Amino acid sequence: MKIIINDTPKDTYVALTEAMSEVFKKIHDRDVFLAVSGGNTPARLFDLWVYKYEHQIDWHRVQIFWVDERCVPPGDNESNYRMTVTHLLSKLPFMQKHIHRIHGEASPQEEALRYGEIIRKLLPWEEGLPVFDLILLGVGSDGHTASIFPDDPVLFSQNEALCDLETKVCYDTEEFSSEKPVCRVTSKPDSGQKRVTLTMPVINNARHVFVLVTGADKQEVLSQLFNHTPVSATYPASFVNPRSGKLIYFVDREAATPPVKPES
């Protein structure tokens, strides 16, 4: 894991984008497979792409997917797809056939299967799983990433009666790694809202995973993660550990206070 700290959120977005551009430049003979996350921080990142990188990155070659989606219609204010259209897709020259949205309005179980099959058909494969060139993640103040949440009884409970296979395989556990699902349905703990998310095995099979974290409200979670505390073992974000790819955290100064030592 590498940690890159910048003084401001904008500097952090620029650092991530420059690194992303370098990844894309090294892929010469095919399209680039990118999975993005939703939320306010990615929206500001996308705004930077539109403002500064419209002509510096070959967006025509980028096939865009989503890490996760709320099970709402595409026009809903909570839709990750809607946010991405508003801040990115409507303003940069993506090819329509390269935009692969999660159908949040569909049956969650059916959509998890459908979207998983789309990814299986389009992406290259290694170790029995599809390989994204780059996955962009965030970390919640509760330690969640994608739509994989902490305090999940399936992951942490010793009561096997609570452990249904469908949820357990969101994590890269040895026992269930042979199942290797691409997507699963999860629920946000406080609201029960259904989500469709990439599973941790797929995330960890990417060639590059960039984690973008900004703001003082992320200080505690990053301190726990970067210091590998016992508490951090309860965070889904602590499971992000690409098998053979690169994991880079892009962090602003506020999120890194108290001081976090960059790692190479």
Coordinates of C-alpha atoms in Angstrom, one line a residue:
M1 CA 0.0 0.0 0.0
K2 CA 1.2 3.5 -0.9
I3 CA -0.2 6.7 0.8
I4 CA 0.1 10.0 -1.1
I5 CA -0.8 13.1 1.0
N6 CA -1.6 16.4 -0.5
D7 CA -2.3 19.8 1.1
T8 CA -5.8 20.4 -0.3
P9 CA -8.7 18.3 -1.7
K10 CA -8.0 19.8 -5.2
D11 CA -4.3 18.8 -5.0
T12 CA -5.5 15.3 -4.0
Y13 CA -7.8 15.1 -7.0
V14 CA -5.0 16.2 -9.3
A15 CA -2.6 13.7 -7.9
L16 CA -5.0 10.9 -8.4
T17 CA -5.9 12.0 -11.9
E18 CA -2.3 12.3 -13.0
A19 CA -1.7 8.8 -11.7
M20 CA -4.8 7.5 -13.5
S21 CA -3.6 9.1 -16.7
E22 CA -0.3 7.3 -16.5
V23 CA -2.2 4.0 -16.0
F24 CA -4.3 4.7 -19.1
K25 CA -1.3 5.7 -21.2
K26 CA 0.3 2.3 -20.7
I27 CA -2.6 0.5 -22.2
H28 CA -2.1 0.9 -26.0
D29 CA -3.9 -1.9 -27.8
R30 CA -7.4 -2.0 -26.2
D31 CA -10.0 -0.1 -24.2
V32 CA -9.5 0.8 -20.6
F33 CA -11.8 -0.7 -18.0
L34 CA -12.6 1.7 -15.2
A35 CA -15.0 1.3 -12.2
V36 CA -16.1 4.4 -10.3
S37 CA -17.8 5.1 -7.0
G38 CA -20.6 7.5 -6.1
G39 CA -20.7 10.3 -3.5
N40 CA -19.8 13.9 -3.0
T41 CA -16.0 13.4 -3.2
P42 CA -16.1 11.6 -6.6
A43 CA -18.4 14.3 -7.9
R44 CA -15.8 16.9 -7.2
L45 CA -13.1 14.7 -8.8
F46 CA -15.3 14.4 -11.9
D47 CA -15.7 18.2 -12.0
L48 CA -11.9 18.4 -12.2
W49 CA -11.7 15.9 -15.0
V50 CA -14.2 18.0 -17.0
Y51 CA -12.5 21.3 -16.2
K52 CA -8.8 20.3 -16.7
Y53 CA -8.6 16.9 -18.4
E54 CA -11.1 16.9 -21.3
H55 CA -8.3 16.8 -23.8
Q56 CA -5.5 15.2 -21.8
I57 CA -7.2 11.8 -21.5
D58 CA -8.6 9.7 -24.3
W59 CA -12.1 9.3 -22.9
H60 CA -13.2 7.4 -26.1
R61 CA -11.2 4.4 -24.9
V62 CA -12.6 4.3 -21.4
Q63 CA -15.3 1.7 -20.6
I64 CA -16.9 2.9 -17.5
F65 CA -18.6 0.7 -14.8
W66 CA -19.8 1.4 -11.3
V67 CA -18.4 -0.1 -8.1
D68 CA -21.9 0.0 -6.5
E69 CA -25.3 1.4 -6.9
R70 CA -28.3 2.2 -4.7
C71 CA -31.4 0.3 -5.7
V72 CA -33.2 3.4 -7.0
P73 CA -34.3 4.6 -10.5
P74 CA -31.6 6.3 -12.6
G75 CA -33.2 9.7 -12.2
D76 CA -33.3 9.5 -8.4
N77 CA -31.2 12.0 -6.4
E78 CA -29.5 9.1 -4.6
S79 CA -28.5 7.3 -7.9
N80 CA -24.7 7.0 -8.4
Y81 CA -25.4 6.8 -12.1
R82 CA -27.3 10.1 -12.0
M83 CA -24.5 11.8 -10.2
T84 CA -21.9 10.5 -12.7
V85 CA -24.1 11.7 -15.7
T86 CA -24.5 15.1 -14.2
H87 CA -20.8 15.7 -13.3
L88 CA -19.0 13.6 -15.9
L89 CA -20.8 11.6 -18.6
S90 CA -22.8 14.5 -20.0
K91 CA -19.7 16.7 -20.4
L92 CA -16.9 14.4 -21.7
P93 CA -16.8 12.4 -24.9
F94 CA -17.5 8.9 -23.6
M95 CA -18.9 6.5 -26.1
Q96 CA -22.5 5.5 -25.3
K97 CA -21.7 1.8 -25.8
H98 CA -18.9 2.1 -23.2
I99 CA -21.2 3.2 -20.4
H100 CA -22.3 0.2 -18.4
R101 CA -24.7 1.3 -15.6
I102 CA -26.2 -0.8 -12.8
H103 CA -30.0 -0.9 -13.2
G104 CA -30.9 0.3 -9.8
E105 CA -34.6 0.2 -10.7
A106 CA -34.5 -3.5 -11.4
S107 CA -34.9 -6.4 -9.0
P108 CA -31.7 -6.3 -6.9
Q109 CA -31.0 -10.0 -7.1
E110 CA -31.6 -10.2 -10.8
E111 CA -29.5 -7.1 -11.4
A112 CA -26.6 -8.4 -9.4
L113 CA -26.6 -11.4 -11.7
R114 CA -27.1 -9.4 -14.9
Y115 CA -24.4 -6.9 -14.1
G116 CA -22.0 -9.6 -13.1
E117 CA -22.5 -11.3 -16.5
I118 CA -21.9 -8.0 -18.4
I119 CA -18.6 -7.6 -16.6
R120 CA -17.7 -11.3 -17.1
K121 CA -18.3 -10.9 -20.9
L122 CA -16.4 -7.6 -21.4
L123 CA -13.4 -7.7 -19.2
P124 CA -10.2 -9.8 -19.4
W125 CA -9.9 -12.6 -16.8
E126 CA -7.2 -13.8 -14.4
E127 CA -7.5 -16.2 -11.5
G128 CA -11.1 -17.0 -12.4
L129 CA -12.2 -13.4 -12.1
P130 CA -12.6 -10.3 -14.3
V131 CA -9.8 -7.8 -14.2
F132 CA -10.5 -4.0 -14.0
D133 CA -7.6 -1.8 -15.0
L134 CA -8.5 0.7 -12.3
I135 CA -11.1 0.8 -9.5
L136 CA -11.8 4.0 -7.7
L137 CA -12.9 3.6 -4.1
G138 CA -13.7 5.8 -1.1
V139 CA -13.9 5.0 2.6
G140 CA -16.8 5.9 4.8
S141 CA -16.2 7.3 8.3
D142 CA -17.5 3.8 9.5
G143 CA -14.9 2.0 7.5
H144 CA -17.2 0.8 4.7
T145 CA -16.1 0.8 1.1
A146 CA -18.1 0.1 -2.1
S147 CA -21.4 -1.0 -0.6
I148 CA -19.8 -3.5 1.8
F149 CA -20.5 -2.4 5.3
P150 CA -19.0 -3.0 8.8
D151 CA -20.7 -4.9 11.6
D152 CA -22.1 -7.4 9.1
P153 CA -23.1 -10.5 11.1
V154 CA -22.1 -12.7 8.2
L155 CA -18.5 -11.6 8.4
F156 CA -18.0 -11.1 12.1
S157 CA -20.5 -13.3 14.0
Q158 CA -19.5 -16.7 15.3
N159 CA -23.2 -17.8 14.8
E160 CA -23.1 -19.8 11.6
A161 CA -26.9 -19.7 11.5
L162 CA -26.5 -16.0 10.5
C163 CA -24.1 -16.7 7.8
D164 CA -25.8 -16.9 4.4
L165 CA -23.5 -17.6 1.5
E166 CA -24.8 -14.7 -0.6
T167 CA -23.5 -12.0 1.7
K168 CA -20.4 -13.8 2.9
V169 CA -18.9 -14.0 -0.5
C170 CA -18.7 -10.2 -0.7
Y171 CA -15.5 -10.7 1.2
D172 CA -12.3 -12.3 0.0
T173 CA -12.5 -15.2 2.5
E174 CA -10.6 -18.4 1.7
E175 CA -13.6 -20.6 2.5
F176 CA -15.8 -19.1 -0.1
S177 CA -13.2 -17.9 -2.7
S178 CA -14.2 -20.7 -5.0
E179 CA -17.6 -19.1 -5.5
K180 CA -16.1 -16.0 -7.0
P181 CA -19.2 -13.9 -7.5
V182 CA -18.8 -10.6 -9.4
C183 CA -21.7 -8.7 -7.8
R184 CA -23.9 -9.2 -4.7
V185 CA -26.8 -7.4 -3.0
T186 CA -26.2 -5.7 0.3
S187 CA -28.2 -3.5 2.6
K188 CA -27.2 -0.2 4.3
P189 CA -27.3 -0.9 8.0
D190 CA -29.1 2.3 9.2
S191 CA -31.7 2.4 6.5
G192 CA -32.0 -1.1 5.0
Q193 CA -31.6 0.4 1.5
K194 CA -30.6 -2.3 -0.9
R195 CA -27.4 -1.9 -2.9
V196 CA -25.7 -3.8 -5.7
T197 CA -21.9 -3.9 -5.3
L198 CA -18.8 -5.5 -6.7
T199 CA -17.5 -8.1 -4.3
M200 CA -14.1 -7.9 -2.6
P201 CA -12.6 -10.7 -4.7
V202 CA -13.3 -8.6 -7.8
I203 CA -11.9 -5.4 -6.2
N204 CA -8.8 -7.3 -5.2
N205 CA -8.3 -8.6 -8.7
A206 CA -7.9 -5.2 -10.2
R207 CA -4.6 -4.0 -11.6
H208 CA -4.9 -0.7 -9.7
V209 CA -7.1 0.3 -6.8
F210 CA -7.1 4.0 -6.0
V211 CA -8.7 5.1 -2.7
L212 CA -9.7 8.8 -2.5
V213 CA -10.2 10.2 1.0
T214 CA -10.6 13.8 2.0
G215 CA -11.9 15.8 5.0
A216 CA -11.5 15.9 8.7
D217 CA -14.4 13.5 9.3
K218 CA -12.1 10.7 7.9
Q219 CA -9.3 11.2 10.4
E220 CA -10.3 8.5 12.8
V221 CA -11.0 5.8 10.2
L222 CA -7.7 6.4 8.4
S223 CA -5.7 6.5 11.6
Q224 CA -7.2 3.1 12.5
L225 CA -6.6 1.7 9.0
F226 CA -3.0 2.9 8.5
N227 CA -1.9 1.8 11.9
H228 CA -3.5 -1.6 11.5
T229 CA -5.3 -1.5 14.8
P230 CA -7.6 -4.2 16.1
V231 CA -10.5 -1.9 15.3
S232 CA -9.5 -1.6 11.7
A233 CA -10.0 -5.4 11.3
T234 CA -13.7 -4.7 11.5
Y235 CA -13.6 -2.3 8.6
P236 CA -14.4 -3.6 5.1
A237 CA -11.8 -1.1 3.8
S238 CA -9.2 -3.2 5.5
F239 CA -10.0 -6.1 3.2
V240 CA -8.9 -4.1 0.1
N241 CA -5.6 -5.7 -0.7
P242 CA -5.1 -6.4 -4.5
R243 CA -3.6 -9.8 -5.2
S244 CA -1.0 -8.6 -7.7
G245 CA -2.1 -5.0 -8.4
K246 CA -1.3 -1.7 -6.8
L247 CA -3.2 -0.1 -3.9
I248 CA -2.7 3.7 -3.5
Y249 CA -4.5 6.0 -1.0
F250 CA -4.8 9.6 -2.1
V251 CA -5.4 11.6 1.0
D252 CA -5.7 15.3 1.8
R253 CA -4.0 17.0 4.8
E254 CA -7.2 17.2 6.8
A255 CA -7.9 13.5 6.5
A256 CA -4.3 12.7 7.4
T257 CA -4.4 14.6 10.7
P258 CA -3.1 13.5 13.2
P259 CA 0.0 12.9 11.0
V260 CA 0.0 9.8 8.8
K261 CA 3.4 8.7 7.5
P262 CA 3.3 8.1 3.7
E263 CA 4.3 4.6 2.7
S264 CA 6.1 3.7 -0.4

